[in-house]
Coordinates of C-alpha atoms in Angstrom, one line a residue:
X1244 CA -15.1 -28.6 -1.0
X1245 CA -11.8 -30.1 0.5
X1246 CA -12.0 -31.2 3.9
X1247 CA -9.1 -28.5 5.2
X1248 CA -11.0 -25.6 3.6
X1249 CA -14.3 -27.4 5.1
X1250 CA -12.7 -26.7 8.4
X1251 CA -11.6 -23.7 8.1
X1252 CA -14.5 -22.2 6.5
X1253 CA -16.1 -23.3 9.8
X1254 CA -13.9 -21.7 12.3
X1255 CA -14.5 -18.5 10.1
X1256 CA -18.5 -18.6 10.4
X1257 CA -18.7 -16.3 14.2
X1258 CA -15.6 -13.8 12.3
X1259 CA -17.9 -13.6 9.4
X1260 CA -21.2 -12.4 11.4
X1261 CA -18.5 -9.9 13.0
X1262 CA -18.3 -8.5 9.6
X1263 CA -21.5 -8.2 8.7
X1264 CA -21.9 -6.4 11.9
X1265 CA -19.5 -3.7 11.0
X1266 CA -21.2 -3.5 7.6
X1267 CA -24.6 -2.6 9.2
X1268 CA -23.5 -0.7 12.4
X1269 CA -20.4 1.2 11.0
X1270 CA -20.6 4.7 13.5
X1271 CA -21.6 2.7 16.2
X1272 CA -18.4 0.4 15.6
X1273 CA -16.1 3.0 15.2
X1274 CA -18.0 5.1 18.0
X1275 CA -16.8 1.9 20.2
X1276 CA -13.2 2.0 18.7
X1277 CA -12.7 5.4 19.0
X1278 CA -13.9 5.2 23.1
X1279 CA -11.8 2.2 23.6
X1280 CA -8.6 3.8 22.3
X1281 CA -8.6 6.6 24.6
X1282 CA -9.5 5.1 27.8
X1283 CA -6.1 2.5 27.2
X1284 CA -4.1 5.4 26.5
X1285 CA -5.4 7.5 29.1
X1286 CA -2.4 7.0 31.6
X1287 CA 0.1 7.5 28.8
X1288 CA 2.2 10.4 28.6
X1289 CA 0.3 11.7 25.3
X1290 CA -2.8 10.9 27.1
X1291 CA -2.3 12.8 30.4
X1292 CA -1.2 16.4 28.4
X1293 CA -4.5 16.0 26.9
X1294 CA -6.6 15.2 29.4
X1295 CA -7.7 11.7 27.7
X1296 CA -9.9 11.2 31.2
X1297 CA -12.4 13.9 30.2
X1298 CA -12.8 12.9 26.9
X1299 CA -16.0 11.6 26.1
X1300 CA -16.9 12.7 22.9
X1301 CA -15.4 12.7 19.1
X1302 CA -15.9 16.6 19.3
X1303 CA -14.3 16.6 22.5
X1304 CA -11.1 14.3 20.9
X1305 CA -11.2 16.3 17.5
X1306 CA -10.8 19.6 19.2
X1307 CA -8.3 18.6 21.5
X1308 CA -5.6 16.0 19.9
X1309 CA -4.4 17.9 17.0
X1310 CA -3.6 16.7 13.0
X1311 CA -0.2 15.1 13.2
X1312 CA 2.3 14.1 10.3
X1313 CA 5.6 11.9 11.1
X1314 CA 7.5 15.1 11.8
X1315 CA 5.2 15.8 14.6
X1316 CA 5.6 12.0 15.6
X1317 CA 9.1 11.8 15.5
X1318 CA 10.2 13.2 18.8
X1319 CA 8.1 10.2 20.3
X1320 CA 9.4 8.0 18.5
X1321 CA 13.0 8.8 18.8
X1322 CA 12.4 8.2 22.8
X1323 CA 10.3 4.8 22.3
X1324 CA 13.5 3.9 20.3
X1325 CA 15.9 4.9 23.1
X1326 CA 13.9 3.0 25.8
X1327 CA 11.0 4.7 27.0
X1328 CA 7.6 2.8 27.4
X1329 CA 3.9 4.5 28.2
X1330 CA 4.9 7.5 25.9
X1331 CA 1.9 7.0 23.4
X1332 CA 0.7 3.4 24.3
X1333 CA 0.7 1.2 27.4
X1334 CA 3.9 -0.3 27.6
X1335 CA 6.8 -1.3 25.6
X1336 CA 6.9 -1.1 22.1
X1337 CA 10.0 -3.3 20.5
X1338 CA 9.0 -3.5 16.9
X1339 CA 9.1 0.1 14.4
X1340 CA 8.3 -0.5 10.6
X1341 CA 11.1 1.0 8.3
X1342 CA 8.5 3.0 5.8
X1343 CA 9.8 2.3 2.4
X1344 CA 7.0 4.2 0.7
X1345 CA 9.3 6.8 -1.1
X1346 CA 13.1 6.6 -2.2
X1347 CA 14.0 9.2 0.2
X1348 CA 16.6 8.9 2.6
X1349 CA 15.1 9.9 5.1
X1350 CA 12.9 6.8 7.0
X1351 CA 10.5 6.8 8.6
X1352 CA 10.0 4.2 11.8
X1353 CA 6.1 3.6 12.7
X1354 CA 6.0 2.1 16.2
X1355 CA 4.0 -1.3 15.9
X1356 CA 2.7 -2.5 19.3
X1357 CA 1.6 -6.1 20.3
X1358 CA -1.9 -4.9 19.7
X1359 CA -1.6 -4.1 16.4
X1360 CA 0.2 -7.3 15.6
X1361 CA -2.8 -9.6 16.5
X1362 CA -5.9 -7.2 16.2
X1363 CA -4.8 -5.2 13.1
X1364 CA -2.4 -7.0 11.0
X1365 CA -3.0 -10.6 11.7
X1366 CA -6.7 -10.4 11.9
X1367 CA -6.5 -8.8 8.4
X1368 CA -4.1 -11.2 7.0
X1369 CA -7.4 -14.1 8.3
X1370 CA -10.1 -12.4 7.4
X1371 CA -8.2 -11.7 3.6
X1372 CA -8.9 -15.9 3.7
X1373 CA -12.2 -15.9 5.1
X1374 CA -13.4 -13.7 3.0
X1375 CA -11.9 -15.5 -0.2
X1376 CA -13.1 -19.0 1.1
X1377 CA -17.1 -17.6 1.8
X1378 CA -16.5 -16.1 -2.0
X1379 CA -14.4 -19.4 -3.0
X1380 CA -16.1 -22.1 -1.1
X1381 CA -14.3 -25.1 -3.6
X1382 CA -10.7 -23.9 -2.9
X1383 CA -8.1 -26.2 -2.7
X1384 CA -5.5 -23.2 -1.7
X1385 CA -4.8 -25.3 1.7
X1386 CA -3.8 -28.3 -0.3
X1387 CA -0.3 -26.5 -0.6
X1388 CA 1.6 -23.4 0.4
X1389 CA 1.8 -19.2 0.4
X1390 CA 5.0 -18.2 -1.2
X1391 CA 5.2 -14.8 0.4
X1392 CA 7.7 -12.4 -0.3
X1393 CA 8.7 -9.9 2.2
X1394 CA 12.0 -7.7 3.4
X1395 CA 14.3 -7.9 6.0
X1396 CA 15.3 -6.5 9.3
X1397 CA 17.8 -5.9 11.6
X1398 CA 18.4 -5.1 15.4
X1399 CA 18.6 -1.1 15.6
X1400 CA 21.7 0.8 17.7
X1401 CA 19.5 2.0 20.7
X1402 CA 19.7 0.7 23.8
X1403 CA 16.8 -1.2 24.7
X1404 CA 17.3 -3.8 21.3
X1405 CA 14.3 -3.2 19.3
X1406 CA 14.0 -3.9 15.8
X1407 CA 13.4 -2.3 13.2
X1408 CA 12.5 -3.7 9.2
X1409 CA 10.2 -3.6 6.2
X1410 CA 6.9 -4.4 7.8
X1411 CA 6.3 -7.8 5.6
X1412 CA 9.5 -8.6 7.8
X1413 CA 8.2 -8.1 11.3
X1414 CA 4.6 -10.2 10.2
X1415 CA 6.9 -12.9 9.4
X1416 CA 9.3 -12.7 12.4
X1417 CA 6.0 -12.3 14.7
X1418 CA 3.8 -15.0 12.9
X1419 CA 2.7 -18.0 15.4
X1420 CA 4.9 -20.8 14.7
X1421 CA 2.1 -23.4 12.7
X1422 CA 1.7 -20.9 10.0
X1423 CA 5.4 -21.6 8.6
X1424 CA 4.1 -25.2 7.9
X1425 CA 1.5 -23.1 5.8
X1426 CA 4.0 -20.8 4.0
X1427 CA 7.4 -21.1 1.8
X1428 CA 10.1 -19.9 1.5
X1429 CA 11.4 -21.0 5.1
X1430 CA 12.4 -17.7 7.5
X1431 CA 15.5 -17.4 7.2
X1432 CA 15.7 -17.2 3.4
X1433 CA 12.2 -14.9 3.5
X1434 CA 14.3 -12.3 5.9
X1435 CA 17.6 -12.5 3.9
X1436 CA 18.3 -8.5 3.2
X1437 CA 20.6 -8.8 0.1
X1438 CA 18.0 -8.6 -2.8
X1439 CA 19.7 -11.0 -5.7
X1440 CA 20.5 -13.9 -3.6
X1441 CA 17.5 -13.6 -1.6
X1442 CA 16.1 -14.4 -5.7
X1443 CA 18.5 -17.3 -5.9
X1444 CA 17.3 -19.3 -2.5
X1445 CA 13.8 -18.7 -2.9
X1446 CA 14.0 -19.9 -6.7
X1447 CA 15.5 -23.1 -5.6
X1448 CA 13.9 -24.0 -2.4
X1449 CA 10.5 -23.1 -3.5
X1450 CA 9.8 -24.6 -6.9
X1451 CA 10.1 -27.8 -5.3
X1452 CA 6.6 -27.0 -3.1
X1453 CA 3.5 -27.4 -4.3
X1454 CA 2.5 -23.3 -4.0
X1455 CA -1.1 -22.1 -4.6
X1456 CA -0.9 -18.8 -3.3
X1457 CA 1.3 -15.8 -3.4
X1458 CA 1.3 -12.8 -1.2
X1459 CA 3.3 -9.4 -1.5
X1460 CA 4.0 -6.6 -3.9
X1461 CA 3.2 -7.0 -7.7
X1462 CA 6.3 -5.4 -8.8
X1463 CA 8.7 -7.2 -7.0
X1464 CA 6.8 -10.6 -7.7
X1465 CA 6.9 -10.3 -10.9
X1466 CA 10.5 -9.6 -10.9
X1467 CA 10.7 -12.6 -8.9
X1468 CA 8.4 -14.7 -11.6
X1469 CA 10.3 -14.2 -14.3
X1470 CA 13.3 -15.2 -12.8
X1471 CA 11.6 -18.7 -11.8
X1472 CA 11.2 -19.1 -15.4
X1473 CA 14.8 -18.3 -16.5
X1474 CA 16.1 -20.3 -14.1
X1475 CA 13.9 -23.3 -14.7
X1476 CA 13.1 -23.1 -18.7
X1477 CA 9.2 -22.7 -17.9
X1478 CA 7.4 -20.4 -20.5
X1479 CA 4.3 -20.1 -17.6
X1480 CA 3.8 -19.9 -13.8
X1481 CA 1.5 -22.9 -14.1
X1482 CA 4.5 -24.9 -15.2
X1483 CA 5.6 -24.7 -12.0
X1484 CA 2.9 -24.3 -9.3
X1485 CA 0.2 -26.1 -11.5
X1486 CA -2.3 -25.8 -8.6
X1487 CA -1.4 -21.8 -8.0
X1488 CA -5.0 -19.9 -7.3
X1489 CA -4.8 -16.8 -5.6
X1490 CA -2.4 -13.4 -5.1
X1491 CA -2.9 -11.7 -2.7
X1492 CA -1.6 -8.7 -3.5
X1493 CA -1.2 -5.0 -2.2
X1494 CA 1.5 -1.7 -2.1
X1495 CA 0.5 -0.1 -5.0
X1496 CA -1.9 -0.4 -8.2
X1497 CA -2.5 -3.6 -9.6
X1498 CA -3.7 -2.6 -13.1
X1499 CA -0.3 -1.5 -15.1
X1500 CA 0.5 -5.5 -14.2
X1501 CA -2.3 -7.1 -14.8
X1502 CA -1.8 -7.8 -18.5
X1503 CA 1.6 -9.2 -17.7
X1504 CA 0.2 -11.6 -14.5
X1505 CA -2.3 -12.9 -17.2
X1506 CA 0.3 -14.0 -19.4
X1507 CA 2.5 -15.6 -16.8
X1508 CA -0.3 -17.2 -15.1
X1509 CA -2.4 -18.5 -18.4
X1510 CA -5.6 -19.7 -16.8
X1511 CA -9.2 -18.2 -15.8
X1512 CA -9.2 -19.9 -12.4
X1513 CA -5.8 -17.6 -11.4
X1514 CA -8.0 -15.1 -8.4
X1515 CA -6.3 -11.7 -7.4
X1516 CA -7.4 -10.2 -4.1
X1517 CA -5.9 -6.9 -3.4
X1518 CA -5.5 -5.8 0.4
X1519 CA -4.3 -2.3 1.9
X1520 CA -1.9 -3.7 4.3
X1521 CA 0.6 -0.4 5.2
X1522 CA 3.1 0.1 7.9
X1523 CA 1.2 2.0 10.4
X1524 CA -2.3 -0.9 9.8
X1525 CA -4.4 -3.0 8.0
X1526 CA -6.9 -0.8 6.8
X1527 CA -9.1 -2.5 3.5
X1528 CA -9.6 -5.8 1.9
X1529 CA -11.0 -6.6 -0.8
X1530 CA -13.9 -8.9 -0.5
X1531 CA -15.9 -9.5 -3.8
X1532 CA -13.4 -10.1 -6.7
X1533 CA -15.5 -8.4 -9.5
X1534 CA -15.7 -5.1 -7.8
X1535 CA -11.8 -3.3 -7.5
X1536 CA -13.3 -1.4 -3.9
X1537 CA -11.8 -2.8 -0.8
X1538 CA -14.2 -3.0 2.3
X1539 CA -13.2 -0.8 4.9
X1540 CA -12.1 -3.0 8.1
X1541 CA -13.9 -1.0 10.9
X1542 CA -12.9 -2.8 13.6
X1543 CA -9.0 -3.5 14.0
X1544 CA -8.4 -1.2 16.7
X1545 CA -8.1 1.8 14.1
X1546 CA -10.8 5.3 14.0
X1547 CA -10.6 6.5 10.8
X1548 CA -11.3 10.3 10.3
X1549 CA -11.2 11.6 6.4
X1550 CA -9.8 15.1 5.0
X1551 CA -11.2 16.7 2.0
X1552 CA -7.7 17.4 -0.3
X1553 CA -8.2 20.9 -0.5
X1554 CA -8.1 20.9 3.4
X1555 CA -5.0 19.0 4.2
X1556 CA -3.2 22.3 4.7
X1557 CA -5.4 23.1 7.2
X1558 CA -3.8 23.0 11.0
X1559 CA -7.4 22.5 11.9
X1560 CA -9.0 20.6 9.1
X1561 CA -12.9 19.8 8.8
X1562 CA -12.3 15.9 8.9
X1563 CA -15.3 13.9 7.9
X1564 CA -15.6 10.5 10.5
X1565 CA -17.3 7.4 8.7
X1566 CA -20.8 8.7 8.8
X1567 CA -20.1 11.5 6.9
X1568 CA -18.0 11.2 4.0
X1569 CA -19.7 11.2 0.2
X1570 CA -19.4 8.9 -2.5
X1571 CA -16.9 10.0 -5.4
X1572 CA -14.8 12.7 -3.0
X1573 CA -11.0 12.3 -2.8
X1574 CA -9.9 12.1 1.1
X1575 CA -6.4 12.4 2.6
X1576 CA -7.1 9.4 5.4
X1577 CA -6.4 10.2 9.3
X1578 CA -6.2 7.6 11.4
X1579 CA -6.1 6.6 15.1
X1580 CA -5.0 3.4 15.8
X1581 CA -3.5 1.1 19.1
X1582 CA -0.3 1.9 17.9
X1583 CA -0.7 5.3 19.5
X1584 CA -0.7 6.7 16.5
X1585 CA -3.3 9.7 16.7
X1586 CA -5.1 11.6 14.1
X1587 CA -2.2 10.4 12.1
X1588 CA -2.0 11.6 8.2
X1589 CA -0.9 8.8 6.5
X1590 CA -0.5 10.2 3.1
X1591 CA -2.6 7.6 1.1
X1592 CA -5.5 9.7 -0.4
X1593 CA -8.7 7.4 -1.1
X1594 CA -12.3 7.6 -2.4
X1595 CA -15.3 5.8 -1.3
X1596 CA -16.9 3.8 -4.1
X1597 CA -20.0 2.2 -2.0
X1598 CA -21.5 3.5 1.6
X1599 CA -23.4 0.5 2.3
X1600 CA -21.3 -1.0 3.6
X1601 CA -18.4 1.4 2.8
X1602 CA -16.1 0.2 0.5
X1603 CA -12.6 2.5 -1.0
X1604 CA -10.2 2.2 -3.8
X1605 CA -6.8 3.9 -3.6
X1606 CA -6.5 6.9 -5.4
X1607 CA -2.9 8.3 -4.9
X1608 CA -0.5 9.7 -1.9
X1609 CA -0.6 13.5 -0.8
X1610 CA 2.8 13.8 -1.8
X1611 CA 2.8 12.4 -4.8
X1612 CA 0.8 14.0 -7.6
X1613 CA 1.4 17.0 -10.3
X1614 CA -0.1 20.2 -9.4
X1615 CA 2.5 22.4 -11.3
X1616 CA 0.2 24.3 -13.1
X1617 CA -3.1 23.8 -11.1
X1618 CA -3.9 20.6 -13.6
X1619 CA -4.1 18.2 -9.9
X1620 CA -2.8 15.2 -11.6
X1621 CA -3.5 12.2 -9.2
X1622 CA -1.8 8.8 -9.7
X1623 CA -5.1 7.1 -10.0
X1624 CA -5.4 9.5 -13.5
X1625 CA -1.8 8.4 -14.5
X1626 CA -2.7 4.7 -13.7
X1627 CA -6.3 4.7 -16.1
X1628 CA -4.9 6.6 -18.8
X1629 CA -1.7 4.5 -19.2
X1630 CA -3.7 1.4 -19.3
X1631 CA -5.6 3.2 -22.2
X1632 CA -2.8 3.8 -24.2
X1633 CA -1.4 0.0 -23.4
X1634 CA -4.3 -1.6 -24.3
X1635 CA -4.6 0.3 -27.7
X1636 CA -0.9 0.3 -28.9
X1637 CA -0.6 -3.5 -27.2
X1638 CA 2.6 -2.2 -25.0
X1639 CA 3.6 -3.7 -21.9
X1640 CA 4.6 -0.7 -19.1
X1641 CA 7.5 -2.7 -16.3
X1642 CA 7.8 0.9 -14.4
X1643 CA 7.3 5.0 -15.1
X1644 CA 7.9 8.3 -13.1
X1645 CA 6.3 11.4 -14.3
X1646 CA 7.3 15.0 -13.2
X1647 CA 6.5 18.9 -14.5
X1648 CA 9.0 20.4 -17.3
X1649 CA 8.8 23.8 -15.6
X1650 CA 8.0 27.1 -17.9
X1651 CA 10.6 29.3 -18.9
X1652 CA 10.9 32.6 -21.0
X1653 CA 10.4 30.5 -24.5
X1654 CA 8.8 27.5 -23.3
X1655 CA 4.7 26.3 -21.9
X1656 CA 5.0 23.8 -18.8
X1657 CA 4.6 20.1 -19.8
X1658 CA 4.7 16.4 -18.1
X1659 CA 7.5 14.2 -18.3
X1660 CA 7.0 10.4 -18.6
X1661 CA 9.8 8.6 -18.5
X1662 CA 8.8 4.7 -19.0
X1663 CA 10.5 1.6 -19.1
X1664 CA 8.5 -0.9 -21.5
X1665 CA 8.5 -4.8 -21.4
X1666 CA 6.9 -4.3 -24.9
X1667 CA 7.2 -1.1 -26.7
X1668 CA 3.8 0.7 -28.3
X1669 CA 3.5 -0.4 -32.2
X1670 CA 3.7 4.0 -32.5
X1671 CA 5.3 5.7 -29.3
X1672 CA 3.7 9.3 -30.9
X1673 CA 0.4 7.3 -31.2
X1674 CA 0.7 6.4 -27.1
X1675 CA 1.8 9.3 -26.4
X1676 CA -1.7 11.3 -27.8
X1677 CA -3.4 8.3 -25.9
X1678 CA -2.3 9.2 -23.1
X1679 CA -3.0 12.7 -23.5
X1680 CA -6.5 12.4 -24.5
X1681 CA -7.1 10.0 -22.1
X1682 CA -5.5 12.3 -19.5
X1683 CA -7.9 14.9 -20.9
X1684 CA -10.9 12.9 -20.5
X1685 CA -10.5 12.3 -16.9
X1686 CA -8.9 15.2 -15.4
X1687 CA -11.2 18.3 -16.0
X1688 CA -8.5 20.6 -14.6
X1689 CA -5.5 18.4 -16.6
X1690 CA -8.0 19.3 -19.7
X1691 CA -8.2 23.1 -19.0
X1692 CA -4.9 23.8 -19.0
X1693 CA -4.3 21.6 -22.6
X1694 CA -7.2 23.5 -23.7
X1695 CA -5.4 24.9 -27.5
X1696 CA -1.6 24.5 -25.3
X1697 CA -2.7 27.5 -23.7
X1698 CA -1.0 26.9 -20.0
X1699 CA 0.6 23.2 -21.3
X1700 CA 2.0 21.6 -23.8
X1701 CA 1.5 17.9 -24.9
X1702 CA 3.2 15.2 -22.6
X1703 CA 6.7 14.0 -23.1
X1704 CA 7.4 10.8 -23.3
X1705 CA 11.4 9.3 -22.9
X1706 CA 11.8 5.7 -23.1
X1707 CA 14.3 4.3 -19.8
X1708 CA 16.6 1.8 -20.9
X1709 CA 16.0 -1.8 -19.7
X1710 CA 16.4 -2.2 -15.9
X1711 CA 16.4 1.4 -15.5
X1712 CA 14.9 1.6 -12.7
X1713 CA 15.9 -1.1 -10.7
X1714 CA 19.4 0.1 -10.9
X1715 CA 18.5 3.6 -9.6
X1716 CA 16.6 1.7 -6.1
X1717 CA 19.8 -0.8 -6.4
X1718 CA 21.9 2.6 -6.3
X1719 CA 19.9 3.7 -3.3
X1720 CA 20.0 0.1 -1.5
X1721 CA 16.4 0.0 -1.9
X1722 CA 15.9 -3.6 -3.9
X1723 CA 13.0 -6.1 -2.8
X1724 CA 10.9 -5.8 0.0
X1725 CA 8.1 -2.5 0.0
X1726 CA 10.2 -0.3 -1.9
X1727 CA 8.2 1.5 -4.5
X1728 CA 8.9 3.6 -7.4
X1729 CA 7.3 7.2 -6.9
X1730 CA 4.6 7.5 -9.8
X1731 CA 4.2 11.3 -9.5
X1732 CA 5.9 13.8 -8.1
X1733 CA 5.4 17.3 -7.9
X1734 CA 9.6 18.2 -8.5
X1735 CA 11.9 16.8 -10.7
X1736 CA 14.3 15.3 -7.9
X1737 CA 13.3 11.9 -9.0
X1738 CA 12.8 11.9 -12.5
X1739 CA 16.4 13.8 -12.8
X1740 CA 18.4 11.6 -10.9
X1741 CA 16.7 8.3 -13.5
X1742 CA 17.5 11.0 -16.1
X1743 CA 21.2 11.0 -15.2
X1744 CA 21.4 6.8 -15.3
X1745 CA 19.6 6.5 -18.5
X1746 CA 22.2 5.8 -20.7

């Protein structure tokens, strides 16, 4: 093992045993958690209309502090961005993450306090290492840098300066100083806002490092990837970074990019760790490489609290805590966290995949599914059967939205794919019944209502002209960074608006 790693590796040995501790003790943990959340925001605004001092139990706090979404956590924040401190945690908060999780225009800005900084996000981003190097032990990723690609921000308009940017943007504003001796490209280029120059610098100032790591969004690295090799001739990653080993990687599903990351990166050694890094925490890692579930970090100053889908209407929902939720059930996740975020719906939906110790995998956002016509199409559906019908017809999928063709008088309801390919299927009718059946095998519901086109008709699939899709986020100054195409949506406000530039 290399000396550096050796080292390392040491340090990590007492963080590790914490781990394991969580593993075995998870209600007791989050018991703690939970206790020590409300007695430091106790003297807070938030805290004093509820009565945080006579709170003593989770019955006692579920009862009381009620299910919120941003729209109930807007009015707070709106005052922390105006001045006010003590509203929903102790003190000031001068840092709000710009949620770039949907194209819409309206943003979201999740307050993100010095707490969460060092025991939620940073811990994460070291225990995402320890964890590799206990799995890893001969890695020789400290022998050279992370390339880590993150957004931008700016100081806001409000009077007391805080900031306000993509939340890779504030991690690498807030990092301690000796991790930029660890990471390229330097931070003023990694913070540059303007998308296709930020691509330029990085390009040249990084392919002269030695990188064997990369961190951020596959999407966007991937656009990033193949504009290394343009610019440098390279048919390969490796051609570049020959001792690249690891990407850590998180934002949205990995799988529709995997075949593509294989190709760039030709070599068995190449690792891929996904993480579940969002705005408002750091919530899962993922800490054995041959299983896709990410252990649930239990102790970063977050309570979790889990709503069964068909209760996230609910003003008063029957939320499960971390004793109680089942294997193979699809949650909407609540959490409570030293941001002062509390009982917060994040919109992420997950199921558990392993209870000892509990592990999750990402199944979709509340928003975003199809449920036109009661089929409850959930992205983690779209995702599976898509790889299906790639894998078969040997096409390579770079993005794709998917929205209802609403009935009329003449016309059964259907799904609209619209896709943009890298490589187009050998048959596009043959991936289209792929993806059907697939569809059909995996969604009970999706199947019932294909059952002999009874309630819907087969899937449509439109082909987006190259760099579709890039041009519509372009159009809505919504390049690099977090920024995420919407996979399903329940409307046609997205896929009509791609509709209208695919010519």
């Amino acid at each position: 093992m290399p000396i550096l790693s050796s080292i390392v590796s040491l340090v990590n040995t007492r963080r590790l045993s914490q781990i394991e501790h969580f593993k075995k003790n998870p209600e007791e943990v989050q018991k703690g958690e939970l206790l020590r959340l409300i007695e430091t925001a106790k003297n807070t605004t938030f805290g004093k209309e509820l009565d945080f001092r006579s709170i003593t139990s989770y019955r006692a706090f579920a009862e009381r502090v009620p299910v919120q979404d941003y729209e109930g956590l807007r009015p707070f924040v709106e005052r922390l961005r105006q001045g006010e401190n003590n509203l929903l945690w102790p003190g000031d908060i001068k840092w709000f993450a710009k949620s770039s999780g949907t194209t819409s225009t309206k943003s979201k800005f999740i307050p993100v306090t010095k707490e969460t900084l060092e025991n939620c996000h940073f811990r994460g981003g070291k225990d995402v290492v320890a964890l590799y190097l206990q799995n890893n032990p001969d890695s020789d990723m400290f022998s050279g840098k992370c390339l880590t690609l993150g957004g931008s921000h700016q100081i806001n308009n409000f009077s007391n300066e805080s900031y306000y940017g993509d939340l890779s943007a504030i991690l690498i504003e807030n990092l301690p100083f000796w991790t930029h001796f660890a990471r390229t490209p330097e931070q003023s280029i990694a913070l540059m806002d303007e998308w296709e120059a930020k691509l330029d610098k990085i390009t040249e100032t990084t392919i002269k490092d030695n990188v064997t790591s990369l961190a951020g969004v596959p999407s966007w690295f991937l656009v990033l990837i193949k504009h290394l090799l343009k610019q440098t001739g390279k048919s390969n990653l490796l051609e570049i970074w020959p001792n690249l080993e690891l990407f850590m990687h998180g934002g949205i599903n990995f799988t529709p990019y995997r075949k593509q990351y294989k190709e760039l990166i030709p070599t068995d050694k190449m690792n891929y760790m996904e993480t579940y890094n969002a705005s408002e925490g750091f919530f899962g890692i993922q800490d054995d490489l041959t299983d896709p579930g990410m252990l649930l970090m239990l102790d970063y100053g977050v309570f979790y609290e889990f709503v069964p889908l068909n209760q996230i209407t609910h003003p008063h929902p029957d939320a499960k805590r971390i004793d109680d939720v089942e294997l193979g059930v699809d949650y909407a996740m609540l959490i409570t966290t030293n941001s002062g975020l509390w009982r917060y719906m994040i919109g992420d939906t997950v199921r558990f995949t392993s209870l000892h110790p509990h592990k999750i995998v990402i199944t979709g956002r509340t928003k975003h599914y199809i449920n036109a016509f009661g089929e409850e199409l959930m992205i983690e559906n779209a995702e599976r059967a898509l790889e299906k019908a790639c894998t078969v017809t040997n096409a390579v999928i770079k993005e794709y939205t998917a929205a209802p063709v609403f009935m009329d008088e003449e016309t059964k309801g259907a799904h609209e794919w619209l896709i943009e390919f890298d490589v187009m299927p050998a048959s596009l009718e043959n991936f289209t019944e792929l993806l059907d059946k697939t569809l059909q095998d995996l969604n009970s519901d999706y199947e019932a209502k294909r059952y002999k086109n009874i309630t819907l008709d087969g899937p449509q699939v439109t082909v987006a002209r190259p760099n579709l899709f890039m041009d519509w986020l372009k159009s809505k100054n919504k390049l690099g960074g977090q920024n995420k195409v919407p996979r399903l949506a329940n409307n046609r406000e997205y896929i009509d608006e791609l509709l209208k530039l695919n010519l």
